[in-house]
mmCIF file of C-alpha atoms in Angstrom:
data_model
loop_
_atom_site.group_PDB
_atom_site.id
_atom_site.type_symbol
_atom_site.label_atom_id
_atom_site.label_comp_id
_atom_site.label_asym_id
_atom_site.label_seq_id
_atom_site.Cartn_x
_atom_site.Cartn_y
_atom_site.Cartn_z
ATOM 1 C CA UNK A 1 -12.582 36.468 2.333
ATOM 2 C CA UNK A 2 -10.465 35.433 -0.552
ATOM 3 C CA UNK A 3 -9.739 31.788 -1.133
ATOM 4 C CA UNK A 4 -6.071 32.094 -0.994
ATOM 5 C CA UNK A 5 -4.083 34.802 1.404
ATOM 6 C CA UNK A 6 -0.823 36.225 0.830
ATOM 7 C CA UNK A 7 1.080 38.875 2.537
ATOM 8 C CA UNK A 8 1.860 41.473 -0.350
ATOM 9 C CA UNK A 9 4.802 42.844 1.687
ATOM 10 C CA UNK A 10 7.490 44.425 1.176
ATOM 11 C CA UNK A 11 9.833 42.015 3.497
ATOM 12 C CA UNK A 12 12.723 43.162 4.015
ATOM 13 C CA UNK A 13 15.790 41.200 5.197
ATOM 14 C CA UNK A 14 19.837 41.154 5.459
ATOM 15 C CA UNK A 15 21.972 38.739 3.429
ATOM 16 C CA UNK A 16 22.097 35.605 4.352
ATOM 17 C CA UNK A 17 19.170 35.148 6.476
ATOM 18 C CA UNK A 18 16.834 32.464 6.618
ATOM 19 C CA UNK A 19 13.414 33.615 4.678
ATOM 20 C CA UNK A 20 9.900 32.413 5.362
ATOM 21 C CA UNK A 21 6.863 33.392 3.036
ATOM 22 C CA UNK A 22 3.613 32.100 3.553
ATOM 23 C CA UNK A 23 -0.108 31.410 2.589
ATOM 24 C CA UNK A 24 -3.244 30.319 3.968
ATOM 25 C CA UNK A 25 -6.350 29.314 2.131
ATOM 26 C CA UNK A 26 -9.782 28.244 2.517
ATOM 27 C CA UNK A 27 -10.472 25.453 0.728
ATOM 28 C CA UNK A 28 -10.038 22.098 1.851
ATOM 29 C CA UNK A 29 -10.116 20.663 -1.892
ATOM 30 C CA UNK A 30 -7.012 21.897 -2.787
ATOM 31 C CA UNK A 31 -4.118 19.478 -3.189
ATOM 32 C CA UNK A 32 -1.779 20.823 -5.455
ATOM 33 C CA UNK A 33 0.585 23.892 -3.871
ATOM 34 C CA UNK A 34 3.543 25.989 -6.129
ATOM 35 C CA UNK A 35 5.701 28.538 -5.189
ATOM 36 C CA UNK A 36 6.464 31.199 -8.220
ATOM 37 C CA UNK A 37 9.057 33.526 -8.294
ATOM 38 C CA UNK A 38 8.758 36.675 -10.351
ATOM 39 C CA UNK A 39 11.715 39.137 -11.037
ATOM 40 C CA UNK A 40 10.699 42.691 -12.039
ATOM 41 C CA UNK A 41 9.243 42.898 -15.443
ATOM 42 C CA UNK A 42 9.597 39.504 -16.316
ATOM 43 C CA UNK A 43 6.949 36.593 -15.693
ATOM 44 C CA UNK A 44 6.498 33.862 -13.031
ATOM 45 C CA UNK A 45 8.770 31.536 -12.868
ATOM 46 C CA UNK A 46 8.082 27.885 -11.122
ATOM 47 C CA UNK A 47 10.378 27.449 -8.386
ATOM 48 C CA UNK A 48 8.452 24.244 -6.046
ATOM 49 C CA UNK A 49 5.953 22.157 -6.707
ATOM 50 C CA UNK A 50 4.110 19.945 -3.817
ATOM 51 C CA UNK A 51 1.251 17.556 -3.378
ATOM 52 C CA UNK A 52 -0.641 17.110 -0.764
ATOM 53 C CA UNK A 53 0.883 17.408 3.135
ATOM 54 C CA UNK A 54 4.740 17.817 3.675
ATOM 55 C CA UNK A 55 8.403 19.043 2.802
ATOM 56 C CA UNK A 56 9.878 19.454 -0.248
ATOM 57 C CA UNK A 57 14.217 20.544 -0.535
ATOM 58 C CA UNK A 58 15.327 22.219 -3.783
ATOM 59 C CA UNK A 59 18.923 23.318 -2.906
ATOM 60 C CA UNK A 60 18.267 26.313 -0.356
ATOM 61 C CA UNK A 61 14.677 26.297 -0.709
ATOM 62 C CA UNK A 62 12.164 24.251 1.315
ATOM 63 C CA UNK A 63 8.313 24.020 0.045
ATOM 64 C CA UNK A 64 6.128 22.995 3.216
ATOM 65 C CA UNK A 65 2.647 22.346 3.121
ATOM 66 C CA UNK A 66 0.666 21.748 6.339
ATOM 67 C CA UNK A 67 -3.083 20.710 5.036
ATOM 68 C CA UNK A 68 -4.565 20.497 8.566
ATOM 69 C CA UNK A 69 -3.981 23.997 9.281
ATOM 70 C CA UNK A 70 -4.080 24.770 5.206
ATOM 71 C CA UNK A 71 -1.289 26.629 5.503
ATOM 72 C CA UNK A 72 2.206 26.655 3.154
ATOM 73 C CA UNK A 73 5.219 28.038 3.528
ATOM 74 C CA UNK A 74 8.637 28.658 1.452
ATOM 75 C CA UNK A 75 11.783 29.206 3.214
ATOM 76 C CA UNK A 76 15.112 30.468 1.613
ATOM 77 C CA UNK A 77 17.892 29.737 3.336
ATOM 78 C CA UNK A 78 21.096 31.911 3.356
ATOM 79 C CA UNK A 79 19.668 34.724 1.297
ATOM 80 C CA UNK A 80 20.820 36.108 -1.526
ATOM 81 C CA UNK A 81 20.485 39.530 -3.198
ATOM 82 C CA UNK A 82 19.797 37.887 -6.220
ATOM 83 C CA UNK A 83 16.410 35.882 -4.503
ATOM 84 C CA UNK A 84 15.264 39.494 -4.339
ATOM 85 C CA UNK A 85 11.762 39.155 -6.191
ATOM 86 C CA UNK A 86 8.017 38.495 -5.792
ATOM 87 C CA UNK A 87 6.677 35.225 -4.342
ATOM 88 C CA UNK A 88 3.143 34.237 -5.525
ATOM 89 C CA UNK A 89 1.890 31.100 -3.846
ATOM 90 C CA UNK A 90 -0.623 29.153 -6.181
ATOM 91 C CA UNK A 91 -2.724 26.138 -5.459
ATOM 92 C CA UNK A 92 -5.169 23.991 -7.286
ATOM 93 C CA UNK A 93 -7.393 20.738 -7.012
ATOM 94 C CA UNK A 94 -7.776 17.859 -8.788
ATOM 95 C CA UNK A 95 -8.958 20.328 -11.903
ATOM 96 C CA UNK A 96 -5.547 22.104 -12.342
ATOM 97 C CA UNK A 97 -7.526 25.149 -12.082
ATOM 98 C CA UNK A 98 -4.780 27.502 -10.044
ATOM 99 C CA UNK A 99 -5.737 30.185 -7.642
ATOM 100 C CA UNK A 100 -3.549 32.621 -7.049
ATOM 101 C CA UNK A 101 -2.075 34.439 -3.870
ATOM 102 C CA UNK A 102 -0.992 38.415 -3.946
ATOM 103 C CA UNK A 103 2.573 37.784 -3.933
ATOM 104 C CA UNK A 104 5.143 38.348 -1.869
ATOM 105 C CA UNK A 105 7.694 40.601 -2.038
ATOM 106 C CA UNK A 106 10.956 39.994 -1.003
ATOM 107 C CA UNK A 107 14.009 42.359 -0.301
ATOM 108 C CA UNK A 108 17.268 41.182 0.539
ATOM 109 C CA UNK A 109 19.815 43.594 1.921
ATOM 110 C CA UNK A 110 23.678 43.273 0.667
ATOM 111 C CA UNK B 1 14.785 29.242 -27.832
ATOM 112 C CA UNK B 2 11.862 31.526 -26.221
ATOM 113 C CA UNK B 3 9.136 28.812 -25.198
ATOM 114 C CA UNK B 4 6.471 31.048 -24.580
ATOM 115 C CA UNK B 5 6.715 34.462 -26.455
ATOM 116 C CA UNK B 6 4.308 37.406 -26.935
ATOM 117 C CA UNK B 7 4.554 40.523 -28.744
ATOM 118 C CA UNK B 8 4.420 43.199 -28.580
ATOM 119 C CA UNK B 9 6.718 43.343 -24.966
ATOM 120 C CA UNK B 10 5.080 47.030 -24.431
ATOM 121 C CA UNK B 11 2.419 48.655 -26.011
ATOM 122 C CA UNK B 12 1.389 52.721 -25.918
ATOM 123 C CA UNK B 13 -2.048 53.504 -26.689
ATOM 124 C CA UNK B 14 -4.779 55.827 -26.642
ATOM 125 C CA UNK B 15 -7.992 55.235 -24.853
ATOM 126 C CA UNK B 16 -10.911 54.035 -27.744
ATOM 127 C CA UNK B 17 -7.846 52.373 -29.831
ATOM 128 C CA UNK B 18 -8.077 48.911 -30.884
ATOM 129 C CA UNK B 19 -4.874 46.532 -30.211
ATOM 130 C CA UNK B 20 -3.674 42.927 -30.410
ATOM 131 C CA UNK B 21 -1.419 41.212 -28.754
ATOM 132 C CA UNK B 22 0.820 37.479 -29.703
ATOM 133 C CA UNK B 23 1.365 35.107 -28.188
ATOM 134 C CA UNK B 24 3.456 31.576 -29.528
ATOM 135 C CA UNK B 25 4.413 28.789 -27.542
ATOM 136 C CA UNK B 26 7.104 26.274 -28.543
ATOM 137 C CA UNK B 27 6.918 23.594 -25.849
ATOM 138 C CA UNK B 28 4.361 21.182 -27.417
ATOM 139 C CA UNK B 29 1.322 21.916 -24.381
ATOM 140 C CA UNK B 30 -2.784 22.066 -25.137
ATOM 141 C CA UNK B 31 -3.444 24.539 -22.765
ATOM 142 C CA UNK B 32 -2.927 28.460 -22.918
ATOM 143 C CA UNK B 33 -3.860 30.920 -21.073
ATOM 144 C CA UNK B 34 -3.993 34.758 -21.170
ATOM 145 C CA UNK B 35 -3.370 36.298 -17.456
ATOM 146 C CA UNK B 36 -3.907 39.734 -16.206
ATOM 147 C CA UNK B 37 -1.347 41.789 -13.862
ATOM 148 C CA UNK B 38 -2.611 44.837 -12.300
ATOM 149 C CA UNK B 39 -0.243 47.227 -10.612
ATOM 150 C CA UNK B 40 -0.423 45.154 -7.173
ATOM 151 C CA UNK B 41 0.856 42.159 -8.833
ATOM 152 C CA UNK B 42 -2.231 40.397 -8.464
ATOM 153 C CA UNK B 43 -2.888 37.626 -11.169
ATOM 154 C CA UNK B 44 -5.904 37.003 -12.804
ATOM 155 C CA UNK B 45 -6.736 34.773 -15.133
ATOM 156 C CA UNK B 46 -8.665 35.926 -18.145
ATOM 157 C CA UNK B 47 -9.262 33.228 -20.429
ATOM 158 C CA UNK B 48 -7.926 29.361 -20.682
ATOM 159 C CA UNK B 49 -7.867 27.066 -24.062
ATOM 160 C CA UNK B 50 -6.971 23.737 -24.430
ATOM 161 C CA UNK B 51 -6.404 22.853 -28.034
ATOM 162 C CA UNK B 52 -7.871 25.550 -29.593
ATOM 163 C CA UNK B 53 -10.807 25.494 -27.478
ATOM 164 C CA UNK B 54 -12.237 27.817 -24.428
ATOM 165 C CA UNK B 55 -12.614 26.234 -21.714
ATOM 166 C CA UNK B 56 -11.927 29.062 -19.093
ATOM 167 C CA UNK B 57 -13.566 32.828 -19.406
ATOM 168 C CA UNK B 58 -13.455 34.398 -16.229
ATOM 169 C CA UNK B 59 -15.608 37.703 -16.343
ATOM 170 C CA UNK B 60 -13.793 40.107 -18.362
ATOM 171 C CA UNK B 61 -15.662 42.503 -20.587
ATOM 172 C CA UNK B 62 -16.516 41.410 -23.935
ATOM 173 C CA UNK B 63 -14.242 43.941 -25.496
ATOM 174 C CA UNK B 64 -11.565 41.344 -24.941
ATOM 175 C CA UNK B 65 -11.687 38.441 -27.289
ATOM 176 C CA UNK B 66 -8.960 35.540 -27.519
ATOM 177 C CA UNK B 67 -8.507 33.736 -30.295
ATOM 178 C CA UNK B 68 -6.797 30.381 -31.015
ATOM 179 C CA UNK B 69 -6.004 29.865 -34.785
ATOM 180 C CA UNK B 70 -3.721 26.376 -33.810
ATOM 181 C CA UNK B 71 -2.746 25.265 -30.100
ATOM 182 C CA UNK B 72 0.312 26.605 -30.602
ATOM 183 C CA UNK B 73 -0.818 30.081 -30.407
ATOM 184 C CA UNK B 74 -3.334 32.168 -28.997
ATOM 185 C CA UNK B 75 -3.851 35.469 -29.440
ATOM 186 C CA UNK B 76 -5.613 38.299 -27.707
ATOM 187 C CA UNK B 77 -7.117 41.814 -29.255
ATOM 188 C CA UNK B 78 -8.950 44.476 -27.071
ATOM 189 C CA UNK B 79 -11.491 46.930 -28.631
ATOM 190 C CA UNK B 80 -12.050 50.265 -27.500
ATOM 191 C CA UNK B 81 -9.761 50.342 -24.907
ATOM 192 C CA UNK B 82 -9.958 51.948 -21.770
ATOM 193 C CA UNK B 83 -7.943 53.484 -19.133
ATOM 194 C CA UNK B 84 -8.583 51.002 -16.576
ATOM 195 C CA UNK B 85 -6.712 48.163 -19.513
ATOM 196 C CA UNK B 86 -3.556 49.609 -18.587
ATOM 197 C CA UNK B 87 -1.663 46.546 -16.970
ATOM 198 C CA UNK B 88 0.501 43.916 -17.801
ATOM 199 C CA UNK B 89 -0.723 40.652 -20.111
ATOM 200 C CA UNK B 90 1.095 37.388 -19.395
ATOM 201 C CA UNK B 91 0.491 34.279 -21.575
ATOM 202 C CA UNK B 92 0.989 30.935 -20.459
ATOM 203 C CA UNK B 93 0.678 27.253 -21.221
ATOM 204 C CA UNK B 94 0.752 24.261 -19.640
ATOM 205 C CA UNK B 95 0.816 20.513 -20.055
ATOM 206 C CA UNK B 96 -2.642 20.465 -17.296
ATOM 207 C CA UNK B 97 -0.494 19.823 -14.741
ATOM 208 C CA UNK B 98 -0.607 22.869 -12.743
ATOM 209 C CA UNK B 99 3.088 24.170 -13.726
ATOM 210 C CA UNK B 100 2.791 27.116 -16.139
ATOM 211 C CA UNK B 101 4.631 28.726 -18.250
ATOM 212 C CA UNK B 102 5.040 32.239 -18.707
ATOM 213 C CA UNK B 103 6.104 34.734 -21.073
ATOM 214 C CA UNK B 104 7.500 37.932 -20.536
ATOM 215 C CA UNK B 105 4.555 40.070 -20.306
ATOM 216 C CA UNK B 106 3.128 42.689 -22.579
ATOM 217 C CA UNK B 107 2.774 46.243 -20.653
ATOM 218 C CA UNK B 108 -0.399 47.974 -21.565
ATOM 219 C CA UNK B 109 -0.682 51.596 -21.066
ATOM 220 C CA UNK B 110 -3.787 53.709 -22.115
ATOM 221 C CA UNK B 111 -3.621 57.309 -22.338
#
């Protein structure tokens, strides 16, 4: 079982929908939880950036990270074309050491 | 101003060919990293230095061999290369934090 779990996709959805992504993971140690977006042919990008249990808001994206279950999720809410990319969820302990998920990725219909 | 850029951005080689590949960051951080995409877009980490020296080496074969001549820059060269080296090389750096920062990638295909 890999340490960190992450639905490679592809999800598909119309504009303007309300997006959910998510990861699970194994190890309780891990306290540190990023979202990264990645357009094609470029690199990862940070788009959130949580610690420990909770939300986080950045405009029409919502980090949450629910430690009991050690499970996150990203939503994106009304959906753009342009949000069209790969997700890669990434978390880390007190080390900074990140481990990575698959990545995610997203389609968003016009 | 490019804070992390490598060269060269794609790269077309034959299999038992030696390459290198650059990469300079600009933002100030101790820690770089060289990353591995395969087709999947799964990342793996290769190596890790912070200030010039290695603290991460995940197992990759020793035909790949970073080196840091400042913290500013590290650099990676492959020997002999093989067809299973064809993917895409990302550096990074950080601050230790967790937040990285990426460059564009360098696309790696063996013939």
């Amino acid at each position: 079982q890999k340490e960190v779990e992450q639905d490679p996709g592809p999800l598909s959805v119309p504009e303007g929908a309300i997006v959910s992504l998510n990861c699970t993971y194994s190890n309780s140690a891990f306290q540190y939880f990023m979202w990264y977006r990645q357009y094609s042919r470029k690199g990862p990008e940070l788009l959130m950036y949580t610690y420990s249990s909770g939300n986080k808001e950045d405009g029409r994206f919502t980090a949450q990270v629910d430690k009991s279950s050690k499970y996150i999720s990203l939503f994106i809410r009304d959906s753009q074309p342009s949000d069209s990319a790969t997700y890669l969820c990434a978390m880390s302990d007190s080390n900074y050491q990140l481990i990575w998920g698959a990545g995610t990725k997203l389609i968003i219909k016009p | 101003d490019t804070a992390v850029s490598q060269t060269p951005k794609y790269l077309v080689t034959q299999m038992g060919n030696d390459k290198s590949i650059k990469c300079e960051q600009n933002l100030g951080h101790d820690t770089m990293y060289w990353y591995k995409q395969d087709s999947k877009k799964f990342l793996k980490i290769m190596f890790s230095y912070n200030n010039k020296e290695l603290i991460i080496n995940e197992t990759v074969p020793n035909r790949f061999s970073p080196k840091s001549p400042d913290k500013a820059h590290l650099n990676l060269h492959i020997n002999s290369l093989e067809l299973g080296d064809s993917a895409v090389y990302f550096c990074a750096s950080s601050l230790n934090t967790g937040e990285l920062f990426f460059g564009e990638g360098s696309r790696l295909t063996v013939l």
